[in-house]
């Protein structure tokens, strides 16, 4: 890969001289073994691990532990570290607190559908409060891997396909976890991961190779990382995967040149689980010693779970394969985080704080987050909202209607399913003498093919005014190492829908899933569709209040919903290509005449069996209101460095419900030194309007919105013409142009 000259705006190191001098004092006292100990993170799960950690901590030879959430054990480790080890250095206690601790927020992909940095920040804050109360001081989140392939199970943990949205929401998580000051007892250190490109795993198969060309790396994959680091993310994790043949864990271009030299990152870098030793499995090292050499020299400060650092780093120093200055720099990064977290002042927790779990305040945020994550994809004949006052019968059905655990989603090591409120439970609260709510699961779990409940389900649907069918995927079908090649509804769910459809009762489909599923074969059978992702602890109440119209849905898709797997990867910000498809150029397979001539089918970039459009575009989501966009105006037709243009649009709610719309601003750089996306999101705002209300929404556009990594390998804006769109999805049509002066 060629050398990068400048990546976005370069920042300067901003170190606290008092902390730096304390680090120096400690380094002067530390033996090599104690230094290397700081660079190791051990798994703290299980009785034997706890005892082994006790011993190592006493010797002053362990920097961090992960996977322990018992405050008594954690306090005891910290006591040994502080009171019994020679230099009294406290421990970093890490845990995957990804979208909540005991109180679970929607999966990150669901949170991303809120397009609301404020609710994402508040969710992370709750997670930090709850987890810090047991002694955890470091989480492995946010994951800001751009994800454009829903086969990849980890798309659940991502913030979607777009670098701008992902960066803004990742930064919000960083603020939520870390608070105003890392040393607050309720703050935990964020870890932005996985650096870099993990989301581009080939064919969406987890851990697979990635091949990301240089411009794509800078303009798409690196951007959210830079955003989170600028926000102050305290640490960063390298990806498991290789990128263009170089595993991220041994990638000095990423970990040193970009991260340290250009971005001036002064935080801690950690490998992923056993990823240092897996360098040998990748086939770029012969043995563990080579693994340690490659990772340490590339820029990995701390090894997670493996032992190659503790086994080989001291030998490497003796053999001059690694300098003591390098070791000191790595240890400084560990100690700096410990000082920033205030652990040297007080590493202990008072376990009475555990009463914090599932507090009313936490549940309120979880419900708000879940409600804002709901995306209304379809609402034929205004089937929704349902009336809670009219006489009637509602059938609540489907394998995910009463699934308190499954609705929590992936990565819930500590999530408490006993406080999770299901859709059925929440719907039942609306039952009155007039309104009857009955339940039949149809299928016992999402993958089930056992149709034994079908007859009863059909009977119930026939006797009801509407069927609310809760469908989707169980938690286990998404997340790490849980990729799928077919992303249709699993089990006999499609069959269940068809049978309920045949009763003639209108169906509301509520889809709970860890990814965007392909819904093509059922979209016409469902009269209304709410995409709920895995909505977390308060998913039930959030869905019930939305179905009954107490709140309008306001979520927008953070990922493109494909028609079929063969379209993947599919994302809105594609390049134009030399042969862009249009509605006119597309000839679909059933329209082709027999013996048609080779060049008669349009000759543009589309699939004969899928066309070129998704099922639902990025940014799409309906509300119970009716939003109209008009009167787009630019304050000037020309932009120069240091000036700005205001783009203004009139937004009106002509519907009969108060609703929140996310207004989106897209830009296209018409001519660049490299090919540019046909549309790129550069701004968004959530706006709430009462029926009949109208307002003007404006965005400031500066050269910062136009910058990209150009053919000169600079982060800069190129003069020329730009097109902008403002609207309610990436399909926005209201448009104007302006030019950037040289
Ligand atoms: C592996 C995952 O890739 C990473 O995201 C996670 O934080 C670590 N394991 C620790 O559990």
XYZ file of C-alpha atoms and ligand atoms in Angstrom:
753
model
C 0.000 0.000 0.000
C 1.347 3.426 -0.852
C 2.281 5.909 1.772
C -0.438 8.282 2.855
C 0.595 11.929 3.008
C -2.335 13.365 4.882
C -5.457 11.792 6.274
C -8.162 14.261 7.218
C -7.134 17.073 9.490
C -4.113 16.126 11.513
C -4.439 16.518 15.242
C -1.713 17.095 17.769
C -0.941 14.971 20.797
C -2.634 16.424 23.808
C -0.975 14.802 26.801
C -1.403 15.753 30.429
C 2.105 16.583 31.757
C 1.233 15.438 35.277
C 0.112 12.019 34.044
C 3.121 11.754 31.740
C 5.498 12.450 34.585
C 3.796 9.835 36.784
C 4.132 7.334 33.930
C 7.813 8.129 33.647
C 8.348 7.660 37.361
C 6.696 4.256 37.216
C 8.596 3.175 34.110
C 11.835 3.994 35.903
C 10.892 1.632 38.698
C 9.520 -1.241 36.618
C 11.418 -4.409 35.740
C 11.114 -5.735 32.189
C 8.871 -8.531 33.463
C 6.559 -6.017 35.144
C 6.422 -3.962 31.969
C 5.564 -6.976 29.837
C 2.932 -7.995 32.373
C 1.152 -4.691 31.753
C 0.861 -5.663 28.089
C -1.148 -8.809 28.795
C -4.850 -9.254 29.191
C -6.107 -12.557 30.614
C -9.475 -14.212 30.519
C -10.964 -13.971 34.008
C -13.786 -16.450 33.613
C -13.868 -19.577 35.755
C -12.481 -20.668 39.088
C -9.008 -21.632 37.851
C -8.600 -18.407 35.937
C -9.454 -16.395 39.038
C -6.802 -18.171 41.108
C -4.159 -17.857 38.369
C -4.931 -14.167 38.015
C -4.565 -13.676 41.764
C -1.014 -15.018 41.520
C -0.031 -12.955 38.494
C -1.483 -9.764 39.888
C 0.469 -10.255 43.114
C 3.674 -10.566 41.059
C 2.727 -7.278 39.358
C 2.636 -9.043 36.014
C -0.805 -8.485 34.582
C -2.253 -5.374 32.982
C -5.839 -6.331 32.421
C -8.536 -8.970 32.798
C -11.614 -9.511 30.642
C -14.793 -11.482 31.147
C -15.436 -11.077 34.841
C -18.392 -9.181 36.226
C -18.465 -10.214 39.888
C -17.700 -7.109 41.961
C -16.283 -9.148 44.841
C -13.771 -10.912 42.610
C -12.901 -7.685 40.826
C -12.436 -5.769 44.070
C -10.203 -8.525 45.386
C -8.015 -8.406 42.247
C -7.740 -4.646 42.572
C -6.860 -5.014 46.267
C -4.108 -7.494 45.487
C -2.851 -5.249 42.680
C -2.791 -2.124 44.787
C -1.793 -3.544 48.168
C 0.245 -6.646 47.432
C 2.046 -6.050 44.144
C 5.409 -4.268 44.295
C 4.335 -1.096 42.471
C 0.601 -1.125 43.231
C -0.593 -0.727 39.638
C -4.365 -1.296 39.348
C -6.030 -3.375 36.644
C -8.072 -2.594 33.574
C -11.236 -4.686 33.855
C -12.717 -5.187 30.410
C -16.031 -6.587 29.247
C -18.111 -6.631 26.084
C -20.784 -4.198 27.212
C -21.991 -3.692 23.681
C -25.579 -2.466 23.909
C -26.279 -2.509 27.582
C -25.281 -4.388 30.694
C -28.303 -5.718 32.630
C -30.672 -3.295 30.925
C -30.346 -3.976 27.233
C -30.766 -1.298 24.587
C -31.610 -2.309 20.995
C -28.743 -3.943 19.120
C -26.423 -1.259 17.720
C -27.919 -1.682 14.230
C -31.325 -0.947 15.765
C -29.958 2.054 17.619
C -28.555 3.269 14.316
C -32.084 3.185 12.884
C -32.984 5.965 15.340
C -30.584 8.313 13.570
C -30.476 9.975 16.963
C -27.057 10.560 18.539
C -28.721 11.769 21.727
C -30.583 8.523 22.480
C -27.530 6.476 21.473
C -25.412 8.500 23.911
C -27.945 8.060 26.711
C -28.076 4.301 26.088
C -24.296 4.025 26.362
C -24.410 6.116 29.514
C -26.823 3.662 31.149
C -24.552 0.795 30.091
C -21.580 2.603 31.635
C -23.451 3.311 34.884
C -24.590 -0.273 35.307
C -21.338 -1.963 34.332
C -19.037 0.399 36.213
C -21.022 -0.400 39.345
C -19.540 -3.921 39.370
C -15.996 -2.747 38.675
C -15.839 -2.863 34.891
C -13.851 0.089 33.612
C -13.349 -0.715 29.941
C -15.831 -1.817 27.265
C -15.130 -3.158 23.784
C -17.489 -0.822 21.952
C -18.438 0.958 19.762
C -17.982 -1.253 16.731
C -17.814 1.121 13.781
C -17.132 -1.389 11.023
C -18.954 -0.255 7.904
C -21.331 -3.114 7.120
C -22.764 -3.553 3.688
C -23.413 -7.263 3.672
C -26.217 -8.549 5.910
C -24.994 -12.099 5.544
C -22.299 -11.028 8.000
C -23.621 -11.856 11.479
C -21.812 -8.938 13.045
C -23.854 -6.434 11.097
C -26.057 -6.612 14.230
C -23.299 -4.996 16.241
C -22.638 -2.339 13.621
C -24.030 1.107 13.031
C -24.827 0.387 9.421
C -23.493 1.032 5.963
C -22.762 4.735 5.934
C -19.502 6.300 7.167
C -21.093 9.582 8.238
C -24.030 8.089 10.154
C -21.775 5.445 11.671
C -19.196 8.048 12.721
C -21.763 10.342 14.338
C -23.433 7.518 16.254
C -20.102 5.895 17.180
C -18.961 9.243 18.576
C -22.223 9.453 20.556
C -21.478 6.043 22.095
C -17.982 7.183 22.991
C -19.454 10.214 24.792
C -22.009 8.030 26.547
C -19.499 5.475 27.816
C -16.773 7.924 28.754
C -18.854 10.849 30.054
C -17.279 14.268 30.557
C -14.288 12.784 32.256
C -12.985 9.242 32.202
C -12.119 9.452 35.883
C -15.779 9.810 36.919
C -16.749 6.631 38.770
C -19.582 6.039 36.290
C -17.425 6.373 33.194
C -15.848 3.471 31.358
C -13.273 3.574 28.574
C -14.591 3.020 25.065
C -12.762 0.837 22.567
C -13.435 1.611 18.947
C -13.182 -1.551 16.876
C -12.268 -3.429 14.671
C -9.476 -1.514 12.999
C -10.000 -1.847 10.098
C -12.239 -3.232 7.407
C -13.682 -6.225 9.300
C -17.136 -5.464 7.848
C -15.841 -6.201 4.358
C -15.379 -9.910 5.160
C -15.674 -11.771 1.874
C -19.192 -13.070 1.200
C -20.220 -11.871 4.645
C -18.470 -14.903 6.181
C -17.157 -13.867 9.568
C -13.348 -13.730 9.925
C -12.881 -13.995 6.155
C -10.343 -12.005 4.236
C -11.024 -8.446 3.239
C -9.791 -6.715 0.132
C -10.278 -2.999 0.331
C -8.618 -0.711 -2.181
C -6.771 2.322 -0.850
C -9.311 5.044 -1.717
C -12.165 2.960 -0.412
C -10.273 2.344 2.811
C -9.841 6.058 3.425
C -13.168 7.316 2.140
C -15.353 4.641 3.669
C -13.806 2.354 6.277
C -11.405 4.642 8.165
C -13.751 7.604 8.482
C -15.870 6.480 11.451
C -12.707 5.477 13.327
C -11.223 8.923 12.841
C -14.491 10.470 14.015
C -14.512 8.395 17.221
C -10.867 9.062 17.926
C -11.424 12.782 17.492
C -14.256 12.385 19.999
C -11.704 11.042 22.478
C -12.127 7.244 22.288
C -9.667 5.922 24.861
C -8.716 2.703 23.093
C -8.872 0.819 19.819
C -9.023 -2.868 18.894
C -7.458 -4.329 15.764
C -9.520 -6.518 13.500
C -9.155 -10.287 13.287
C -9.138 -10.179 9.524
C -6.472 -9.614 6.934
C -6.733 -6.689 4.603
C -5.147 -7.074 1.209
C -3.000 -9.889 2.601
C -1.847 -8.198 5.798
C -3.714 -9.153 8.964
C -4.801 -6.022 10.843
C -2.957 -7.240 13.943
C 0.343 -6.986 12.072
C -0.562 -3.970 9.996
C 1.915 -1.191 10.734
C 0.419 0.989 8.006
C -2.899 1.057 9.884
C -1.733 0.849 13.494
C 1.301 3.092 13.336
C 1.353 5.210 10.234
C -2.305 6.181 10.117
C -3.334 5.811 13.735
C -0.317 7.178 15.572
C 1.567 9.304 13.055
C -1.300 10.945 11.238
C -4.158 10.810 13.724
C -1.897 11.301 16.771
C -3.813 8.698 18.752
C -2.458 8.607 22.327
C -4.714 5.842 23.642
C -4.296 2.105 24.014
C -4.387 -0.459 21.209
C -5.435 -4.017 21.977
C -5.504 -7.108 19.804
C -8.665 -9.075 19.375
C -9.001 -12.400 21.199
C -5.913 -14.528 20.561
C -5.370 -12.607 17.335
C -1.630 -12.169 17.907
C -1.080 -15.925 17.936
C -3.493 -16.318 15.025
C -0.978 -14.467 12.846
C 0.672 -17.876 12.486
C -2.647 -19.384 11.452
C -3.062 -16.623 8.873
C 0.281 -17.793 7.573
C 2.444 -14.713 8.007
C 4.404 -16.014 10.986
C 6.012 -19.355 11.655
C 5.638 -19.448 15.396
C 4.435 -17.517 18.432
C 7.684 -15.641 18.695
C 7.266 -14.281 15.154
C 3.657 -13.450 15.965
C 4.743 -11.349 18.938
C 7.443 -9.641 16.866
C 5.033 -8.705 14.101
C 2.226 -7.490 16.356
C 4.417 -5.462 18.724
C 6.313 -3.842 15.877
C 3.093 -3.063 14.027
C 1.633 -1.239 17.025
C -0.444 -3.609 19.186
C 0.134 -2.525 22.798
C -1.801 -5.216 24.613
C -2.395 -8.852 23.714
C -5.871 -10.117 24.479
C -6.034 -13.644 25.854
C -2.924 -15.129 24.131
C 0.458 -15.519 25.772
C 2.921 -14.677 23.013
C 3.788 -11.307 24.563
C 4.509 -12.689 28.013
C 6.409 -15.632 26.538
C 8.532 -13.797 23.986
C 8.738 -10.019 24.397
C 11.678 -10.113 26.790
C 13.630 -12.368 24.403
C 12.828 -10.007 21.548
C 14.289 -7.099 23.505
C 17.444 -9.103 24.215
C 17.776 -9.992 20.544
C 17.163 -6.372 19.496
C 14.061 -7.340 17.574
C 12.126 -4.866 19.696
C 13.619 -1.907 21.518
C 13.067 -1.080 25.163
C 11.790 2.290 23.962
C 9.063 0.497 22.062
C 8.158 -1.508 25.156
C 8.082 1.688 27.209
C 5.801 3.376 24.685
C 3.432 0.385 24.759
C 3.407 0.307 28.576
C 2.885 4.080 28.686
C -0.281 3.660 26.645
C -1.583 1.145 29.204
C -0.620 3.251 32.222
C -1.993 6.437 30.645
C -5.418 4.835 30.381
C -5.239 3.681 34.001
C -4.368 7.203 35.125
C -7.077 8.726 32.936
C -9.610 6.364 34.472
C -8.553 7.490 37.942
C -7.738 3.904 38.919
C -4.616 4.907 40.833
C -6.824 7.044 43.088
C -9.544 4.452 43.596
C -9.949 1.215 41.667
C -12.656 -0.194 43.968
C -16.412 -0.323 43.660
C -19.081 -0.452 46.267
C -21.201 -3.426 45.236
C -24.304 -1.889 46.801
C -24.398 0.146 43.603
C -25.736 -2.938 41.902
C -29.232 -1.715 42.819
C -28.830 0.482 39.799
C -29.755 -2.358 37.461
C -32.951 -1.992 35.504
C -33.849 1.252 37.263
C -36.900 3.151 36.078
C -34.591 5.672 34.456
C -32.687 2.927 32.602
C -35.876 1.234 31.430
C -37.211 4.560 30.229
C -34.138 5.135 28.062
C -34.292 1.537 26.802
C -37.935 2.010 25.820
C -37.256 5.319 24.107
C -34.303 3.818 22.237
C -36.352 0.796 21.160
C -39.257 2.980 20.072
C -36.998 5.215 18.001
C -35.377 2.195 16.367
C -38.652 0.955 14.834
C -38.806 1.397 11.078
C -42.247 1.399 9.480
C -41.647 -0.098 6.044
C -45.197 -0.406 4.852
C -48.644 0.691 6.032
C -51.219 -0.280 3.464
C -54.621 1.363 3.902
C -53.297 2.960 7.082
C -53.761 -0.312 8.929
C -51.588 1.175 11.661
C -52.000 2.535 14.222
C -54.430 0.040 15.713
C -57.240 1.417 17.803
C -57.111 0.601 21.496
C -60.580 1.963 22.130
C -62.700 0.407 19.391
C -64.333 -2.956 20.048
C -62.303 -5.694 18.447
C -60.086 -8.757 18.564
C -56.353 -8.787 17.965
C -54.363 -11.981 17.419
C -50.769 -11.655 18.609
C -48.798 -14.400 16.918
C -45.431 -15.642 15.813
C -42.307 -17.149 17.385
C -40.978 -13.795 18.590
C -44.157 -12.411 20.142
C -43.343 -13.720 23.572
C -39.578 -14.153 23.540
C -38.068 -12.038 26.335
C -34.596 -13.497 25.787
C -34.544 -13.556 21.988
C -35.559 -9.920 21.692
C -32.336 -8.909 23.465
C -30.158 -9.910 20.498
C -26.493 -10.797 20.347
C -23.764 -9.766 22.856
C -25.736 -9.794 26.036
C -23.318 -11.580 28.366
C -24.911 -9.820 31.325
C -28.326 -8.937 29.879
C -31.114 -9.834 32.259
C -33.915 -11.594 30.381
C -35.995 -11.602 33.569
C -36.579 -7.851 33.264
C -37.172 -8.025 29.525
C -40.764 -7.234 28.517
C -42.150 -9.103 25.530
C -44.504 -7.836 22.851
C -47.291 -10.083 24.081
C -46.955 -8.925 27.697
C -47.013 -5.302 26.620
C -49.919 -5.765 24.191
C -51.974 -7.518 26.889
C -51.867 -4.335 28.955
C -54.095 -2.743 26.319
C -56.763 -5.409 26.749
C -60.185 -4.173 27.868
C -63.728 -5.573 27.945
C -64.008 -4.252 24.413
C -60.612 -5.222 23.084
C -59.645 -8.869 23.210
C -56.025 -9.857 22.731
C -55.225 -13.540 22.179
C -52.009 -15.342 21.464
C -50.760 -18.249 19.415
C -47.060 -18.684 18.657
C -47.619 -20.465 15.326
C -44.051 -21.733 15.578
C -42.230 -22.324 18.837
C -39.020 -20.657 17.709
C -37.830 -18.873 14.607
C -36.077 -21.848 12.962
C -38.829 -24.327 13.785
C -40.347 -26.273 10.926
C -42.867 -27.989 13.159
C -46.287 -26.818 12.023
C -48.282 -28.405 14.874
C -49.681 -24.996 15.984
C -50.707 -23.910 12.493
C -54.360 -25.028 12.694
C -54.949 -23.169 15.942
C -53.085 -20.150 14.634
C -55.240 -20.071 11.506
C -58.388 -20.415 13.615
C -57.311 -17.548 15.816
C -56.471 -15.338 12.838
C -59.855 -16.086 11.246
C -61.619 -14.997 14.422
C -59.640 -11.784 14.762
C -59.847 -8.358 13.177
C -56.103 -8.148 12.733
C -53.117 -10.442 13.217
C -49.892 -9.018 14.650
C -47.330 -11.529 13.449
C -43.994 -11.289 15.278
C -41.390 -12.859 13.057
C -37.659 -12.835 12.475
C -34.537 -14.448 13.823
C -33.513 -15.696 17.233
C -30.501 -13.992 18.781
C -28.200 -16.883 17.969
C -28.571 -16.341 14.229
C -26.590 -13.100 14.225
C -23.491 -11.812 15.971
C -19.896 -13.014 15.935
C -19.342 -16.167 13.867
C -23.071 -16.320 13.090
C -23.229 -15.481 9.424
C -25.909 -16.749 7.074
C -25.811 -17.378 3.334
C -29.602 -17.237 2.995
C -31.164 -14.314 4.820
C -34.834 -15.126 4.327
C -37.014 -15.684 7.382
C -35.836 -19.063 8.721
C -37.875 -22.189 9.562
C -41.485 -22.408 8.459
C -42.221 -18.725 9.022
C -42.877 -17.960 5.365
C -45.364 -20.800 5.272
C -47.017 -19.464 8.431
C -47.426 -16.033 6.845
C -48.954 -17.519 3.683
C -51.452 -19.526 5.731
C -52.480 -16.535 7.830
C -52.716 -14.423 4.694
C -55.170 -16.967 3.232
C -57.588 -16.248 6.103
C -58.089 -12.746 4.725
C -57.358 -11.155 8.110
C -55.063 -8.160 7.689
C -51.539 -8.775 8.956
C -49.118 -6.479 10.718
C -45.641 -8.025 10.450
C -43.250 -7.101 13.247
C -39.786 -8.285 12.291
C -37.203 -8.836 15.029
C -33.783 -9.573 13.563
C -30.059 -9.000 13.901
C -29.667 -7.991 10.281
C -31.627 -6.755 7.313
C -33.444 -9.840 6.039
C -34.648 -10.455 2.503
C -38.408 -9.933 2.645
C -39.216 -10.103 -1.064
C -41.254 -13.283 -0.853
C -43.506 -11.997 1.948
C -43.614 -8.243 1.505
C -46.898 -8.383 -0.403
C -48.520 -10.691 2.155
C -48.030 -8.288 5.031
C -50.319 -5.270 5.095
C -48.058 -3.341 7.426
C -44.449 -3.999 8.401
C -42.512 -2.700 11.379
C -38.818 -3.600 11.324
C -37.862 -3.821 14.993
C -34.325 -5.362 14.865
C -33.597 -6.951 18.244
C -35.113 -4.202 20.361
C -33.755 -5.087 23.816
C -35.285 -5.147 27.296
C -38.111 -2.732 26.564
C -38.851 -3.881 23.024
C -42.348 -5.078 23.995
C -43.668 -1.805 25.442
C -41.996 0.189 22.652
C -43.661 -1.934 19.974
C -47.057 -1.983 21.732
C -47.175 1.794 22.216
C -46.282 2.215 18.563
C -48.804 -0.316 17.267
C -51.513 1.459 19.253
C -50.458 4.888 18.052
C -49.312 6.395 21.333
C -46.097 7.117 19.468
C -45.387 7.299 15.760
C -42.590 5.203 14.312
C -39.640 7.411 13.406
C -36.786 5.021 12.525
C -35.011 5.142 9.187
C -33.046 2.278 7.658
C -29.319 2.496 8.482
C -28.732 -0.167 5.832
C -30.169 -0.901 2.409
C -32.699 -3.750 2.417
C -31.882 -5.998 -0.533
C -34.420 -7.887 -2.605
C -32.227 -10.945 -2.704
C -28.842 -12.160 -1.544
C -27.388 -12.126 -5.039
C -27.470 -8.313 -4.985
C -24.966 -8.126 -2.128
C -23.065 -6.056 -1.283
C -25.718 -3.428 -1.889
C -25.501 0.139 -0.596
C -26.855 3.492 -1.690
C -23.555 5.318 -2.152
C -22.440 3.313 -5.143
C -20.339 4.716 -7.929
C -22.024 5.783 -11.123
C -19.957 3.408 -13.290
C -19.646 4.043 -17.004
C -22.968 2.271 -17.554
C -25.399 3.457 -14.872
C -28.760 1.678 -14.928
C -32.055 3.541 -15.325
C -35.632 2.337 -15.206
C -35.647 2.476 -19.000
C -32.475 0.435 -19.424
C -33.563 -2.456 -17.230
C -34.980 -5.531 -18.950
C -35.958 -8.222 -16.489
C -35.603 -11.903 -17.134
C -39.295 -12.571 -17.813
C -39.454 -9.761 -20.332
C -36.671 -11.092 -22.537
C -37.846 -12.250 -25.930
C -36.689 -15.678 -27.016
C -33.653 -15.353 -29.286
C -33.176 -11.710 -28.176
C -29.975 -10.209 -29.518
C -26.993 -10.110 -27.200
C -26.930 -6.302 -26.966
C -30.676 -5.762 -26.669
C -30.979 -5.842 -22.891
C -29.978 -2.342 -21.886
C -26.247 -2.890 -21.416
C -26.171 -1.228 -17.988
C -25.214 -2.295 -14.452
C -28.163 -4.387 -13.218
C -29.181 -7.983 -12.533
C -31.562 -9.600 -14.990
C -33.473 -11.113 -12.089
C -33.320 -8.258 -9.567
C -33.010 -5.037 -11.504
C -30.825 -2.459 -9.786
C -32.917 -1.233 -6.893
C -33.161 -2.561 -3.361
C -36.412 -3.622 -1.745
C -36.190 -0.567 0.547
C -33.498 2.097 0.259
C -31.085 3.356 2.891
C -32.645 6.125 4.977
C -36.215 4.945 4.295
C -38.887 4.796 6.979
C -42.531 5.879 7.141
C -44.302 7.550 10.030
C -47.932 7.941 11.020
C -47.633 11.505 9.739
C -47.357 12.483 6.079
C -44.271 14.507 5.336
C -43.943 16.692 2.264
C -40.736 18.383 1.228
C -40.806 21.531 -0.910
C -39.078 24.758 -1.752
C -35.422 23.758 -1.586
C -33.296 26.900 -1.582
C -29.569 27.500 -1.451
C -28.285 30.756 0.011
C -25.634 30.958 -2.722
C -24.710 29.187 -5.907
C -21.001 29.264 -5.164
C -18.939 28.150 -2.214
C -15.380 29.069 -1.386
C -12.988 27.953 1.362
C -14.020 29.604 4.677
C -17.541 30.363 3.493
C -20.730 28.340 3.763
C -23.983 27.800 1.937
C -27.275 27.315 3.747
C -29.563 24.757 2.179
C -33.150 25.259 3.306
C -36.247 23.221 2.706
C -39.874 23.434 3.820
C -41.122 20.381 5.663
C -44.853 19.972 6.254
C -46.823 17.287 8.056
C -50.038 16.955 6.080
C -51.063 13.791 7.932
C -53.273 13.392 10.956
C -50.687 12.284 13.539
C -47.835 14.065 15.251
C -44.663 12.445 13.982
C -40.899 12.777 13.802
C -39.179 12.822 10.447
C -35.438 12.484 9.881
C -34.521 15.009 7.222
C -31.473 13.892 5.268
C -28.950 15.875 3.242
C -27.061 14.112 0.455
C -24.339 15.413 -1.808
C -22.758 14.342 -5.066
C -19.403 15.557 -6.258
C -20.070 15.591 -10.001
C -16.460 15.339 -11.203
C -13.551 14.137 -9.085
C -10.004 12.947 -9.535
C -11.364 9.557 -8.524
C -14.898 8.317 -9.166
C -17.296 9.587 -6.533
C -20.449 8.023 -5.025
C -23.749 8.917 -6.683
C -24.968 10.211 -3.318
C -23.346 10.627 0.081
C -25.062 11.468 3.347
C -23.553 14.599 4.893
C -26.216 15.704 7.373
C -29.455 14.719 9.096
C -31.890 16.181 11.609
C -34.885 14.749 13.448
C -37.850 17.105 13.266
C -41.181 16.629 15.064
C -44.316 18.189 13.589
C -47.945 18.168 14.668
C -50.649 17.542 12.039
C -50.873 20.508 9.688
C -47.655 22.003 11.021
C -44.857 23.121 8.746
C -41.350 24.349 9.334
C -38.203 25.264 7.558
C -35.202 22.970 8.004
C -31.741 24.155 7.128
C -28.252 22.728 6.827
C -24.958 24.617 6.668
C -22.679 23.285 3.931
C -18.953 24.002 4.151
C -15.936 22.580 2.361
C -15.628 20.100 5.233
C -18.718 18.326 3.895
C -17.069 17.979 0.515
C -13.667 16.659 1.497
C -12.467 13.204 0.613
C -9.227 11.299 0.123
C -8.343 12.400 -3.368
C -6.099 11.050 -6.050
C -3.382 13.300 -4.604
C -3.730 11.242 -1.414
C -4.840 14.327 0.452
C -7.979 14.884 2.491
C -9.373 17.834 0.535
C -12.318 19.233 -1.413
C -11.998 19.510 -5.162
C -13.453 22.534 -6.961
C -16.317 21.947 -9.370
C -20.026 21.296 -9.400
C -21.912 19.561 -6.585
C -25.478 18.344 -6.514
C -27.443 18.209 -3.278
C -30.657 16.495 -2.284
C -32.798 16.937 0.796
C -35.467 14.386 1.619
C -36.661 11.520 3.743
C -34.437 8.775 2.321
C -31.533 8.184 -0.039
C -34.140 8.191 -2.808
C -34.702 11.923 -2.212
C -35.465 13.774 -5.427
C -35.658 17.440 -4.369
C -32.365 18.711 -5.651
C -30.195 21.689 -6.579
C -26.587 22.378 -7.494
C -23.803 24.708 -6.437
C -20.160 24.955 -7.239
C -17.026 25.052 -5.180
C -14.641 27.722 -6.392
C -10.977 26.984 -6.880
C -13.840 -11.164 19.850
C -14.588 -10.056 19.186
O -14.208 -9.957 17.831
C -14.413 -8.716 19.856
O -15.274 -7.792 19.251
C -14.650 -8.829 21.324
O -14.606 -7.564 21.937
C -13.598 -9.760 21.886
N -13.741 -11.080 21.278
C -13.676 -9.903 23.401
O -14.757 -10.669 23.747
